[in-house]
């Protein structure tokens, strides 16, 4: 039996910053889409309510830029369309990656204050394409006045909760944020509303049957254009909607009407009284792609740490917001062109990747300038891939040596060292190179998206992946009492073939408790996670905190945020992480994606890690204070500049 009586059709354009055309053109395209939407709204305003043209602006960033760059007359018309219920602005500034930390997230959401100041109500966040949101988003959205989240995932090479799931996301603060896990953001094409190959009359009956058994009186149906990314309003979808309603009257189906996003979430929150509560990180499968550009990813994380240090040294809030918005734009989910893998040397692919790199480098230099301004001194940019520790501070060895062979004695006058020999496993710091054997990148993609292999049984023994210990690895160590800094460097030949590098960090002692920092919130990777999220890899910021008996250990990956647990496992999907005893795997590099991200890897790579040991486990407040006190401990020159400046101010 079909309980659904009404289908709410929400029309929008998915914002993919650089996927279908160069990044420099994307913003203007979406501004033109708003121009076109206003024309269509104006021309359909006299129609009956269910057939009025309505448009949802997926990204608040686009709405802000429209008001900033369009003429006063155009801005007035836009605000009038919002006021009369023709246009809505959703709350996510852009579609993010987990690289943005809590402070950057909150800085991006200040856009909502600007838009509300113009009289635009904003209450619902619309996530499209991406497979989740990092846990800090829950509190940040609630604090920004957002009352619900709608997620329209692209399930290719990812996953999530079952489609059409309503739940409460328990934020780190304990508050609940209503969330809707819907279908693909262009489900309207599946229904034939805007499809080029078939019309709605051919498929409507089958689609209505798929709604049977859903416990809702209404349902949301999102529709974009064809193709679905970075395309403008589709005037023809109203014709498809009209044709469907004619068939609905004849067959007793639920009727369709145009709607705005908040109409759906308001109805959902008011009428669905019981829903499951899920706590933890909404871990994004698609974050894997940030490992395709290790140097740029490291620079982006570095930028956030630099602006954090600048903020601690009195950076003007206005400047902080500007820099963090640059970081947020650079951390948007699109890395490059749709052809980046299939035709990596095509001009569009090269230009797209170059533009993404430029966004990241602009954010990095802006953060460096902010740090310089806050300290009153000149600060030299640190590049993890071309600088290493002061050789006088480090023990230098080559190859994948055992930890016992590498640790030197504490320097004279140094505080008592941590018992590293009792903590670190024999393969600590080992580097593994992984390459698909036969079907290349497509094989991993098929496995990652839960599809059956072409040949039955092909993957039962993992034979499509080949691993070996990476040769000519240089490891530098700096031991300072209760801290151990590790830098691992290696070089690879340049290639566009798929491959991955894993750096292993096994620990000997059982961890009684484990928490990971996902950018401003600490979660247990064994159970604090939205069901269906990515278990295989997490995107970490301050790292992993382990309590071992009375002691505690913090492991921080400075440059490579993608982290696996127990063993390297890019595919197939894991059900849970064990961590008994904990082995942390830094997924330092991978070019396994089949689109958008970089296919090219090669050259010299350097990755830094820090371990901090406490003989008596501190409380979380003390851990946070330790992290805030020295956000750049792997940068001796910057740390010295900061201390010198602070001393001069006293």
Coordinates of C-alpha atoms in Angstrom, one line a residue:
X1 CA 0.0 0.0 0.0
X2 CA 1.2 3.5 -0.9
X3 CA 0.8 5.9 2.0
X4 CA 2.3 8.8 0.0
X5 CA -0.3 11.4 -1.1
X6 CA 2.0 14.1 -2.4
X7 CA 5.4 14.4 -4.0
X8 CA 7.3 17.7 -3.4
X9 CA 9.5 18.5 -6.4
X10 CA 12.5 20.7 -5.6
X11 CA 14.4 22.1 -8.5
X12 CA 18.1 23.3 -8.2
X13 CA 21.5 23.2 -9.8
X14 CA 24.3 21.1 -8.3
X15 CA 27.4 23.2 -7.6
X16 CA 30.5 21.3 -8.7
X17 CA 33.3 23.9 -8.5
X18 CA 35.3 23.0 -11.6
X19 CA 33.9 19.6 -12.6
X20 CA 32.3 20.6 -15.9
X21 CA 34.3 23.7 -16.8
X22 CA 37.1 25.8 -15.4
X23 CA 36.8 27.0 -11.8
X24 CA 37.0 30.6 -12.9
X25 CA 33.8 30.2 -14.9
X26 CA 31.7 28.3 -12.4
X27 CA 30.6 31.2 -10.2
X28 CA 29.4 33.3 -13.2
X29 CA 27.6 30.3 -14.6
X30 CA 25.6 29.9 -11.4
X31 CA 24.9 33.6 -11.2
X32 CA 23.4 33.4 -14.7
X33 CA 21.4 30.4 -13.5
X34 CA 19.8 32.7 -10.9
X35 CA 19.1 35.3 -13.7
X36 CA 17.3 32.6 -15.7
X37 CA 15.4 31.3 -12.7
X38 CA 14.1 34.8 -12.0
X39 CA 12.9 35.1 -15.5
X40 CA 11.1 31.7 -15.2
X41 CA 9.6 32.6 -11.8
X42 CA 8.3 35.9 -13.2
X43 CA 6.8 34.2 -16.2
X44 CA 5.0 31.5 -14.2
X45 CA 3.8 33.5 -11.2
X46 CA 0.2 33.6 -12.3
X47 CA -0.1 29.8 -12.6
X48 CA -1.8 27.6 -10.0
X49 CA 0.4 27.0 -6.9
X50 CA 1.4 23.4 -7.7
X51 CA 2.7 24.5 -11.2
X52 CA 4.5 27.8 -10.2
X53 CA 8.2 27.8 -11.1
X54 CA 10.3 27.5 -8.0
X55 CA 14.0 27.4 -7.6
X56 CA 16.3 26.4 -4.7
X57 CA 19.8 27.9 -4.6
X58 CA 21.9 24.9 -3.4
X59 CA 24.8 27.0 -2.3
X60 CA 24.6 30.1 -0.1
X61 CA 28.0 31.2 -1.5
X62 CA 26.3 31.8 -4.9
X63 CA 23.4 33.8 -3.4
X64 CA 25.9 36.0 -1.5
X65 CA 27.9 36.6 -4.7
X66 CA 24.7 37.4 -6.6
X67 CA 23.9 40.2 -4.1
X68 CA 27.5 41.4 -4.2
X69 CA 27.9 41.6 -8.0
X70 CA 24.5 42.1 -9.6
X71 CA 22.8 45.5 -10.2
X72 CA 20.5 46.9 -7.6
X73 CA 17.5 46.1 -9.8
X74 CA 18.5 42.5 -10.2
X75 CA 19.1 42.2 -6.4
X76 CA 15.7 43.7 -5.7
X77 CA 14.0 41.2 -7.9
X78 CA 15.9 38.3 -6.3
X79 CA 14.9 39.4 -2.8
X80 CA 11.3 39.8 -4.0
X81 CA 11.3 36.3 -5.4
X82 CA 12.6 35.0 -2.1
X83 CA 9.9 37.0 -0.2
X84 CA 7.0 35.6 -2.3
X85 CA 8.1 32.0 -2.1
X86 CA 9.6 31.4 -5.5
X87 CA 13.2 31.1 -4.5
X88 CA 14.9 29.6 -1.5
X89 CA 18.6 29.7 -0.4
X90 CA 20.0 26.6 1.3
X91 CA 22.5 26.8 4.1
X92 CA 25.6 25.0 3.0
X93 CA 28.0 27.7 1.5
X94 CA 29.4 25.0 -0.9
X95 CA 29.7 21.2 -0.9
X96 CA 32.6 20.6 1.6
X97 CA 35.2 18.0 2.3
X98 CA 36.2 17.0 5.8
X99 CA 39.4 19.0 5.4
X100 CA 37.6 22.1 6.8
X101 CA 37.9 22.2 10.6
X102 CA 35.3 23.5 13.0
X103 CA 36.6 27.1 12.9
X104 CA 36.7 27.2 9.1
X105 CA 33.2 25.7 9.0
X106 CA 31.9 28.4 11.3
X107 CA 33.6 31.1 9.3
X108 CA 32.0 29.9 6.2
X109 CA 28.5 29.9 7.8
X110 CA 28.8 33.6 8.6
X111 CA 27.6 34.0 5.0
X112 CA 24.2 33.1 6.4
X113 CA 24.2 36.2 8.7
X114 CA 24.9 38.4 5.7
X115 CA 22.1 36.9 3.7
X116 CA 19.6 37.0 6.6
X117 CA 20.6 40.7 6.9
X118 CA 19.1 41.2 3.4
X119 CA 15.9 39.5 4.5
X120 CA 16.5 36.0 3.2
X121 CA 15.3 33.3 5.6
X122 CA 17.7 30.2 5.7
X123 CA 16.8 27.1 7.6
X124 CA 17.8 24.0 5.7
X125 CA 21.2 22.7 4.6
X126 CA 21.3 20.8 1.3
X127 CA 24.2 18.3 0.8
X128 CA 24.5 17.0 -2.7
X129 CA 27.0 14.6 -4.3
X130 CA 29.1 14.3 -1.1
X131 CA 28.7 11.2 1.1
X132 CA 28.6 12.9 4.5
X133 CA 29.6 15.8 6.7
X134 CA 32.2 15.8 9.4
X135 CA 30.8 15.8 13.0
X136 CA 31.6 19.5 13.7
X137 CA 29.0 20.5 11.1
X138 CA 26.2 19.3 13.4
X139 CA 26.8 21.9 16.1
X140 CA 27.9 24.6 13.7
X141 CA 24.7 24.3 11.7
X142 CA 22.6 24.3 14.8
X143 CA 24.4 27.4 16.1
X144 CA 23.9 29.1 12.7
X145 CA 20.1 28.7 13.1
X146 CA 19.8 25.7 10.7
X147 CA 16.9 23.4 11.6
X148 CA 17.4 20.4 9.3
X149 CA 19.8 18.8 6.8
X150 CA 18.8 17.1 3.5
X151 CA 21.4 14.8 2.0
X152 CA 21.2 13.8 -1.6
X153 CA 24.3 11.6 -2.0
X154 CA 25.9 10.3 -5.1
X155 CA 26.2 6.6 -4.2
X156 CA 28.8 5.9 -6.8
X157 CA 32.0 4.7 -5.0
X158 CA 30.4 5.4 -1.7
X159 CA 27.4 4.8 0.4
X160 CA 25.2 5.8 3.3
X161 CA 22.0 5.0 5.1
X162 CA 19.2 3.5 3.0
X163 CA 17.5 6.0 0.8
X164 CA 14.5 7.7 2.3
X165 CA 15.7 7.6 5.9
X166 CA 14.8 10.2 8.5
X167 CA 16.9 10.4 11.6
X168 CA 18.2 12.7 14.3
X169 CA 22.0 13.5 14.2
X170 CA 23.3 13.8 17.7
X171 CA 25.8 16.6 17.7
X172 CA 29.0 16.6 20.0
X173 CA 27.0 19.0 22.3
X174 CA 24.3 16.4 22.6
X175 CA 21.7 18.4 20.7
X176 CA 19.7 16.8 17.9
X177 CA 19.7 17.9 14.2
X178 CA 16.9 16.4 12.0
X179 CA 18.4 14.9 8.9
X180 CA 16.9 13.4 5.7
X181 CA 18.9 10.8 3.7
X182 CA 17.2 11.0 0.3
X183 CA 18.1 9.8 -3.1
X184 CA 20.4 11.2 -5.9
X185 CA 20.1 14.9 -6.4
X186 CA 18.7 14.4 -9.9
X187 CA 16.2 11.8 -9.1
X188 CA 13.8 13.8 -11.2
X189 CA 15.6 12.5 -14.3
X190 CA 15.0 8.9 -13.1
X191 CA 11.3 9.8 -13.0
X192 CA 11.5 11.2 -16.5
X193 CA 10.8 14.8 -15.6
X194 CA 13.7 16.0 -17.6
X195 CA 15.1 12.9 -19.2
X196 CA 16.2 13.0 -22.8
X197 CA 15.9 9.2 -23.4
X198 CA 12.4 8.7 -22.0
X199 CA 9.4 10.6 -20.7
X200 CA 7.5 10.4 -17.5
X201 CA 4.6 8.4 -19.1
X202 CA 7.0 5.5 -19.8
X203 CA 8.3 5.1 -16.2
X204 CA 5.9 6.8 -13.8
X205 CA 4.0 3.6 -12.9
X206 CA 7.2 1.8 -12.0
X207 CA 8.5 4.7 -10.0
X208 CA 5.3 5.1 -8.0
X209 CA 5.5 1.4 -7.0
X210 CA 9.0 2.0 -5.6
X211 CA 7.4 4.3 -3.0
X212 CA 5.2 1.6 -1.6
X213 CA 5.9 0.8 2.0
X214 CA 7.5 4.1 2.8
X215 CA 6.1 5.4 6.2
X216 CA 5.5 9.0 5.0
X217 CA 2.5 10.9 3.7
X218 CA 4.7 13.0 1.5
X219 CA 8.1 12.5 -0.2
X220 CA 10.8 14.8 -1.6
X221 CA 11.9 14.5 -5.3
X222 CA 14.9 16.6 -6.3
X223 CA 15.4 17.5 -10.0
X224 CA 18.3 19.3 -11.7
X225 CA 19.1 19.5 -15.4
X226 CA 20.7 17.1 -17.9
X227 CA 23.6 16.5 -17.2
X228 CA 23.0 17.2 -13.5
X229 CA 26.1 19.2 -12.5
X230 CA 26.5 23.0 -13.1
X231 CA 23.5 23.2 -15.3
X232 CA 20.8 25.9 -15.3
X233 CA 17.1 25.8 -14.7
X234 CA 15.1 23.3 -16.8
X235 CA 11.9 24.9 -18.0
X236 CA 10.6 21.6 -19.4
X237 CA 10.3 19.9 -16.1
X238 CA 7.0 21.7 -15.5
X239 CA 5.6 20.0 -18.6
X240 CA 6.7 16.6 -17.2
X241 CA 5.1 17.4 -13.9
X242 CA 1.9 18.4 -15.6
X243 CA 1.9 15.1 -17.6
X244 CA 2.5 13.1 -14.4
X245 CA -0.4 14.8 -12.6
X246 CA -2.7 13.9 -15.5
X247 CA -1.6 10.3 -15.2
X248 CA -1.9 10.5 -11.4
X249 CA -5.6 11.6 -11.6
X250 CA -6.3 8.6 -13.9
X251 CA -4.4 6.0 -11.8
X252 CA -4.9 7.2 -8.2
X253 CA -1.2 8.1 -7.7
X254 CA 0.1 10.7 -5.4
X255 CA 0.2 14.2 -7.0
X256 CA 3.3 16.2 -7.6
X257 CA 3.8 19.9 -7.0
X258 CA 6.7 22.3 -7.1
X259 CA 8.0 23.2 -3.7
X260 CA 10.9 24.7 -1.8
X261 CA 13.2 22.7 0.4
X262 CA 12.0 24.0 3.8
X263 CA 8.4 22.8 3.0
X264 CA 9.6 19.3 3.0
X265 CA 11.7 19.4 6.2
X266 CA 9.0 21.4 8.0
X267 CA 6.4 18.8 7.2
X268 CA 8.8 16.0 8.1
X269 CA 9.7 17.4 11.5
X270 CA 6.1 18.2 12.3
X271 CA 4.6 14.9 11.2
X272 CA 7.2 12.1 11.8
X273 CA 7.2 11.7 15.6
X274 CA 9.6 8.8 15.9
X275 CA 13.0 8.6 14.3
X276 CA 16.3 6.9 15.2
X277 CA 19.1 8.9 16.8
X278 CA 22.6 8.4 15.4
X279 CA 25.7 9.9 17.1
X280 CA 29.1 10.5 15.6
X281 CA 30.9 11.4 12.3
X282 CA 29.1 11.2 9.0
X283 CA 32.4 10.0 7.4
X284 CA 32.6 10.8 3.7
X285 CA 33.7 8.0 1.3
X286 CA 34.7 10.6 -1.2
X287 CA 37.4 12.1 1.1
X288 CA 39.7 9.4 -0.3
X289 CA 40.4 11.7 -3.3
X290 CA 42.2 14.3 -1.3
X291 CA 45.1 11.8 -1.1
X292 CA 45.6 12.3 -4.8
X293 CA 47.3 15.6 -4.2
X294 CA 49.4 15.1 -1.0
X295 CA 51.4 18.3 -1.3
X296 CA 48.4 20.5 -1.8
X297 CA 46.4 18.7 1.0
X298 CA 49.3 19.3 3.4
X299 CA 49.4 23.0 2.4
X300 CA 45.7 23.3 3.1
X301 CA 46.0 21.8 6.5
X302 CA 49.0 23.9 7.2
X303 CA 47.0 27.0 6.3
X304 CA 44.4 26.2 8.9
X305 CA 47.1 25.7 11.6
X306 CA 48.8 29.0 10.6
X307 CA 45.6 31.0 10.9
X308 CA 44.9 29.3 14.2
X309 CA 48.2 30.5 15.5
X310 CA 47.5 33.9 14.1
X311 CA 44.2 34.0 15.9
X312 CA 45.9 33.0 19.1
X313 CA 48.2 36.0 18.6
X314 CA 45.3 38.5 18.2
X315 CA 44.5 38.3 14.5
X316 CA 41.6 40.7 13.7
X317 CA 38.3 38.7 13.5
X318 CA 37.5 40.2 10.1
X319 CA 40.8 39.0 8.6
X320 CA 40.4 35.6 10.2
X321 CA 37.0 35.2 8.6
X322 CA 38.3 36.3 5.2
X323 CA 41.3 33.8 5.3
X324 CA 39.1 30.9 6.5
X325 CA 36.6 31.5 3.7
X326 CA 39.5 31.2 1.3
X327 CA 40.4 27.9 3.0
X328 CA 36.8 26.7 2.8
X329 CA 36.6 27.4 -0.9
X330 CA 39.9 25.6 -1.4
X331 CA 38.5 22.6 0.6
X332 CA 35.3 22.4 -1.6
X333 CA 34.6 18.8 -2.8
X334 CA 35.6 19.3 -6.5
X335 CA 39.2 18.8 -7.3
X336 CA 39.2 19.2 -11.0
X337 CA 37.6 18.3 -14.3
X338 CA 35.4 15.3 -15.1
X339 CA 38.2 14.2 -17.5
X340 CA 41.0 14.3 -15.0
X341 CA 41.5 10.5 -15.0
X342 CA 40.3 9.4 -18.4
X343 CA 42.3 12.2 -20.2
X344 CA 44.8 13.5 -17.6
X345 CA 46.8 15.5 -20.2
X346 CA 43.8 17.1 -21.8
X347 CA 43.9 20.9 -21.4
X348 CA 40.6 20.9 -19.4
X349 CA 42.1 18.3 -17.0
X350 CA 45.4 20.2 -16.6
X351 CA 43.7 23.6 -16.2
X352 CA 41.2 22.2 -13.7
X353 CA 43.9 20.7 -11.4
X354 CA 46.0 23.8 -11.8
X355 CA 43.1 26.0 -10.7
X356 CA 42.4 23.9 -7.7
X357 CA 46.1 24.0 -6.7
X358 CA 46.0 27.8 -7.1
X359 CA 43.0 28.1 -4.7
X360 CA 44.9 26.1 -2.1
X361 CA 48.1 28.1 -2.6
X362 CA 46.2 31.4 -2.3
X363 CA 44.7 30.2 1.0
X364 CA 48.1 29.1 2.2
X365 CA 49.7 32.5 1.4
X366 CA 46.8 34.3 2.9
X367 CA 47.2 32.4 6.1
X368 CA 50.9 33.1 6.0
X369 CA 50.3 36.8 5.7
X370 CA 47.8 36.7 8.5
X371 CA 50.4 35.0 10.7
X372 CA 53.0 37.5 9.8
X373 CA 50.6 40.4 10.6
X374 CA 49.6 38.9 13.9
X375 CA 53.2 38.3 15.0
X376 CA 54.7 41.5 13.6
X377 CA 57.6 39.5 12.1
X378 CA 58.4 38.0 8.7
X379 CA 57.4 34.3 8.6
X380 CA 58.9 31.9 6.0
X381 CA 56.5 29.5 4.4
X382 CA 57.2 25.9 5.4
X383 CA 56.7 23.3 2.7
X384 CA 56.6 19.8 4.0
X385 CA 57.8 18.4 0.7
X386 CA 61.0 20.5 0.4
X387 CA 62.1 21.1 4.0
X388 CA 62.9 18.7 6.8
X389 CA 63.9 19.0 10.4
X390 CA 67.1 20.6 11.5
X391 CA 69.6 17.7 11.1
X392 CA 71.1 18.4 14.4
X393 CA 67.8 17.5 16.1
X394 CA 67.1 14.3 14.2
X395 CA 68.3 10.8 13.8
X396 CA 68.5 10.0 10.1
X397 CA 68.3 6.5 8.7
X398 CA 67.4 5.0 5.3
X399 CA 65.0 2.3 4.4
X400 CA 62.2 0.6 6.4
X401 CA 64.3 0.1 9.6
X402 CA 63.0 -1.2 12.9
X403 CA 62.2 1.4 15.5
X404 CA 64.7 -0.1 17.9
X405 CA 67.5 0.6 15.4
X406 CA 66.5 4.2 14.9
X407 CA 65.9 5.8 18.4
X408 CA 68.8 7.7 19.7
X409 CA 69.5 8.5 23.4
X410 CA 67.9 11.7 24.8
X411 CA 70.1 14.8 24.5
X412 CA 71.9 16.1 27.6
X413 CA 69.5 18.0 29.9
X414 CA 66.4 16.7 28.1
X415 CA 63.4 15.7 30.1
X416 CA 62.9 11.9 30.7
X417 CA 61.9 10.3 27.5
X418 CA 58.7 8.2 26.9
X419 CA 59.2 4.4 26.9
X420 CA 59.0 4.3 23.1
X421 CA 60.5 0.7 22.9
X422 CA 57.5 -0.5 24.9
X423 CA 55.0 1.4 22.8
X424 CA 56.0 1.1 19.2
X425 CA 55.8 -2.0 17.0
X426 CA 58.6 -3.4 14.9
X427 CA 57.3 -2.1 11.6
X428 CA 56.7 1.4 12.9
X429 CA 57.0 3.8 10.0
X430 CA 57.1 1.1 7.3
X431 CA 56.1 2.3 3.8
X432 CA 54.0 0.1 1.5
X433 CA 53.4 0.7 -2.1
X434 CA 50.2 -0.8 -3.6
X435 CA 49.2 -1.1 -7.2
X436 CA 46.3 -2.8 -8.9
X437 CA 47.4 -5.8 -10.9
X438 CA 45.1 -6.1 -13.9
X439 CA 42.1 -3.8 -14.3
X440 CA 43.7 -0.7 -13.1
X441 CA 41.7 2.1 -11.5
X442 CA 38.4 0.8 -12.6
X443 CA 38.9 -2.4 -10.6
X444 CA 39.2 -0.5 -7.3
X445 CA 36.3 1.7 -8.2
X446 CA 34.0 -1.3 -8.9
X447 CA 35.0 -2.8 -5.6
X448 CA 34.6 0.4 -3.7
X449 CA 31.0 0.9 -5.0
X450 CA 29.9 -2.6 -4.1
X451 CA 29.5 -3.8 -7.7
X452 CA 30.1 -7.3 -8.8
X453 CA 33.4 -8.1 -10.6
X454 CA 33.3 -9.0 -14.3
X455 CA 34.7 -12.4 -13.5
X456 CA 33.1 -14.3 -10.7
X457 CA 35.3 -14.8 -7.7
X458 CA 38.0 -12.5 -9.0
X459 CA 38.3 -10.6 -5.8
X460 CA 37.9 -13.2 -3.2
X461 CA 41.6 -13.3 -2.3
X462 CA 42.4 -9.7 -3.1
X463 CA 44.4 -10.8 -6.1
X464 CA 43.8 -7.5 -7.9
X465 CA 46.0 -5.6 -5.5
X466 CA 49.8 -6.0 -5.2
X467 CA 51.7 -4.6 -2.3
X468 CA 55.4 -4.4 -1.6
X469 CA 57.7 -2.6 0.8
X470 CA 58.8 0.7 -0.6
X471 CA 62.5 1.0 -1.2
X472 CA 64.8 4.0 -0.5
X473 CA 62.7 5.5 2.3
X474 CA 64.4 8.1 4.5
X475 CA 63.2 8.5 8.0
X476 CA 64.1 11.4 10.3
X477 CA 63.3 11.3 14.0
X478 CA 63.3 14.1 16.6
X479 CA 62.9 12.8 20.2
X480 CA 62.3 15.4 22.8
X481 CA 61.4 13.8 26.1
X482 CA 57.7 12.9 25.9
X483 CA 57.4 13.8 22.2
X484 CA 58.6 12.0 19.1
X485 CA 58.5 13.7 15.7
X486 CA 58.8 11.5 12.7
X487 CA 59.4 12.5 9.1
X488 CA 59.2 10.0 6.3
X489 CA 60.4 10.8 2.8
X490 CA 60.5 8.9 -0.5
X491 CA 60.5 9.5 -4.2
X492 CA 58.3 7.9 -6.9
X493 CA 58.5 7.9 -10.6
X494 CA 55.9 10.0 -12.3
X495 CA 52.9 8.1 -13.6
X496 CA 49.1 8.4 -14.2
X497 CA 48.6 4.7 -13.3
X498 CA 46.7 4.1 -10.1
X499 CA 48.7 3.4 -6.9
X500 CA 48.7 4.0 -3.2
X501 CA 51.3 4.4 -0.4
X502 CA 50.5 3.4 3.1
X503 CA 52.7 4.3 6.2
X504 CA 52.3 1.9 9.1
X505 CA 52.2 2.9 12.8
X506 CA 51.7 -0.2 14.9
X507 CA 51.5 0.1 18.7
X508 CA 52.2 -2.7 21.2
X509 CA 50.0 -1.8 24.1
X510 CA 46.3 -2.4 24.1
X511 CA 44.2 0.8 24.0
X512 CA 41.5 1.0 26.6
X513 CA 39.9 4.0 24.9
X514 CA 40.4 5.6 21.5
X515 CA 39.3 8.9 20.1
X516 CA 40.0 10.6 16.8
X517 CA 39.8 14.3 16.1
X518 CA 37.6 15.0 13.0
X519 CA 38.3 18.7 12.9
X520 CA 37.1 20.0 16.2
X521 CA 35.1 17.0 17.6
X522 CA 36.5 13.8 19.1
X523 CA 34.8 10.5 18.1
X524 CA 35.4 6.8 18.8
X525 CA 36.1 5.3 15.4
X526 CA 34.7 2.0 16.5
X527 CA 31.1 3.1 17.1
X528 CA 30.6 6.9 16.9
X529 CA 29.6 7.1 13.3
X530 CA 26.5 7.4 11.2
X531 CA 25.5 4.0 9.8
X532 CA 26.6 3.5 6.2
X533 CA 29.4 6.0 6.6
X534 CA 33.0 5.2 5.4
X535 CA 34.6 2.8 8.0
X536 CA 37.7 2.2 5.9
X537 CA 39.2 5.6 6.2
X538 CA 38.7 8.8 8.3
X539 CA 39.9 12.3 7.7
X540 CA 41.8 13.4 10.9
X541 CA 43.1 16.7 12.1
X542 CA 44.8 16.6 15.5
X543 CA 45.0 12.8 15.2
X544 CA 44.3 9.8 17.4
X545 CA 44.2 9.8 21.2
X546 CA 44.8 6.4 22.9
X547 CA 44.5 5.7 26.6
X548 CA 46.7 2.7 27.5
X549 CA 46.2 1.8 31.2
X550 CA 47.1 4.9 33.2
X551 CA 49.0 6.5 30.3
X552 CA 47.9 8.2 27.1
X553 CA 49.4 8.7 23.6
X554 CA 48.4 11.3 20.9
X555 CA 49.4 10.5 17.3
X556 CA 49.1 13.4 14.9
X557 CA 49.4 13.1 11.1
X558 CA 50.5 16.6 10.1
X559 CA 50.3 16.3 6.3
X560 CA 48.3 13.2 5.5
X561 CA 44.8 13.3 7.1
X562 CA 43.5 10.1 5.6
X563 CA 43.8 7.4 8.2
X564 CA 42.9 3.7 8.3
X565 CA 42.8 1.4 11.3
X566 CA 44.1 -2.2 11.8
X567 CA 45.5 -2.6 8.3
X568 CA 45.5 -1.0 4.8
X569 CA 42.1 -1.6 3.3
X570 CA 41.0 0.6 0.4
X571 CA 38.4 -2.0 -0.5
X572 CA 36.2 -3.9 0.0
X573 CA 34.1 -1.9 2.6
X574 CA 34.8 -2.7 6.2
X575 CA 32.0 -3.3 8.8
X576 CA 34.0 -2.1 11.8
X577 CA 37.4 -1.1 13.2
X578 CA 38.9 -3.3 15.9
X579 CA 42.1 -1.5 17.1
X580 CA 43.2 -4.4 19.3
X581 CA 46.0 -3.5 19.7
X582 CA 45.9 -0.3 17.6
X583 CA 47.6 -0.1 14.3
X584 CA 47.2 3.2 12.6
X585 CA 47.7 3.4 8.8
X586 CA 48.4 6.8 7.2
X587 CA 47.0 6.6 3.6
X588 CA 49.6 9.1 2.4
X589 CA 48.9 8.9 -1.3
X590 CA 46.4 7.3 -3.6
X591 CA 45.2 7.9 -7.2
X592 CA 42.4 5.4 -7.1
X593 CA 39.5 7.6 -8.0
X594 CA 38.0 7.4 -11.5
X595 CA 37.1 11.1 -12.0
X596 CA 37.6 14.6 -10.7
X597 CA 40.8 14.0 -8.6
X598 CA 44.4 13.9 -9.8
X599 CA 45.6 10.9 -11.9
X600 CA 49.3 12.1 -11.8
X601 CA 51.6 11.2 -8.9
X602 CA 55.4 11.2 -8.6
X603 CA 58.4 13.1 -7.3
X604 CA 59.6 13.6 -3.8
X605 CA 57.1 13.3 -0.9
X606 CA 57.6 14.1 2.8
X607 CA 55.1 13.3 5.6
X608 CA 55.4 14.4 9.2
X609 CA 53.9 12.9 12.3
X610 CA 54.1 13.7 16.0
X611 CA 53.6 11.5 19.0
X612 CA 53.0 12.9 22.5
X613 CA 53.1 10.6 25.6
X614 CA 51.6 11.3 29.0
X615 CA 52.5 8.8 31.8
X616 CA 49.2 9.8 33.4
X617 CA 46.3 10.3 31.0
X618 CA 45.1 13.9 31.0
X619 CA 41.5 15.1 30.7
X620 CA 40.3 16.3 27.3
X621 CA 40.6 19.9 28.4
X622 CA 44.3 19.3 29.0
X623 CA 44.7 17.6 25.6
X624 CA 43.0 20.4 23.8
X625 CA 45.2 23.0 25.7
X626 CA 48.3 21.1 24.6
X627 CA 47.2 21.1 21.0
X628 CA 46.3 24.9 21.1
X629 CA 49.5 25.8 22.9
X630 CA 51.7 24.8 20.0
X631 CA 49.7 24.3 16.8
X632 CA 52.9 24.1 14.7
X633 CA 55.4 22.0 16.6
X634 CA 56.9 20.5 13.5
X635 CA 57.9 24.0 12.3
X636 CA 60.9 24.9 14.6
X637 CA 61.5 28.2 12.7
X638 CA 57.9 29.3 13.0
X639 CA 57.6 28.2 16.6
X640 CA 60.7 30.2 17.4
X641 CA 59.3 33.3 15.7
X642 CA 56.1 33.0 17.6
X643 CA 57.8 32.6 21.0
X644 CA 60.2 35.5 20.2
X645 CA 57.3 37.8 19.2
X646 CA 55.4 36.9 22.4
X647 CA 58.4 37.5 24.5
X648 CA 58.9 40.9 22.9
X649 CA 55.3 41.9 23.6
X650 CA 55.7 41.1 27.3

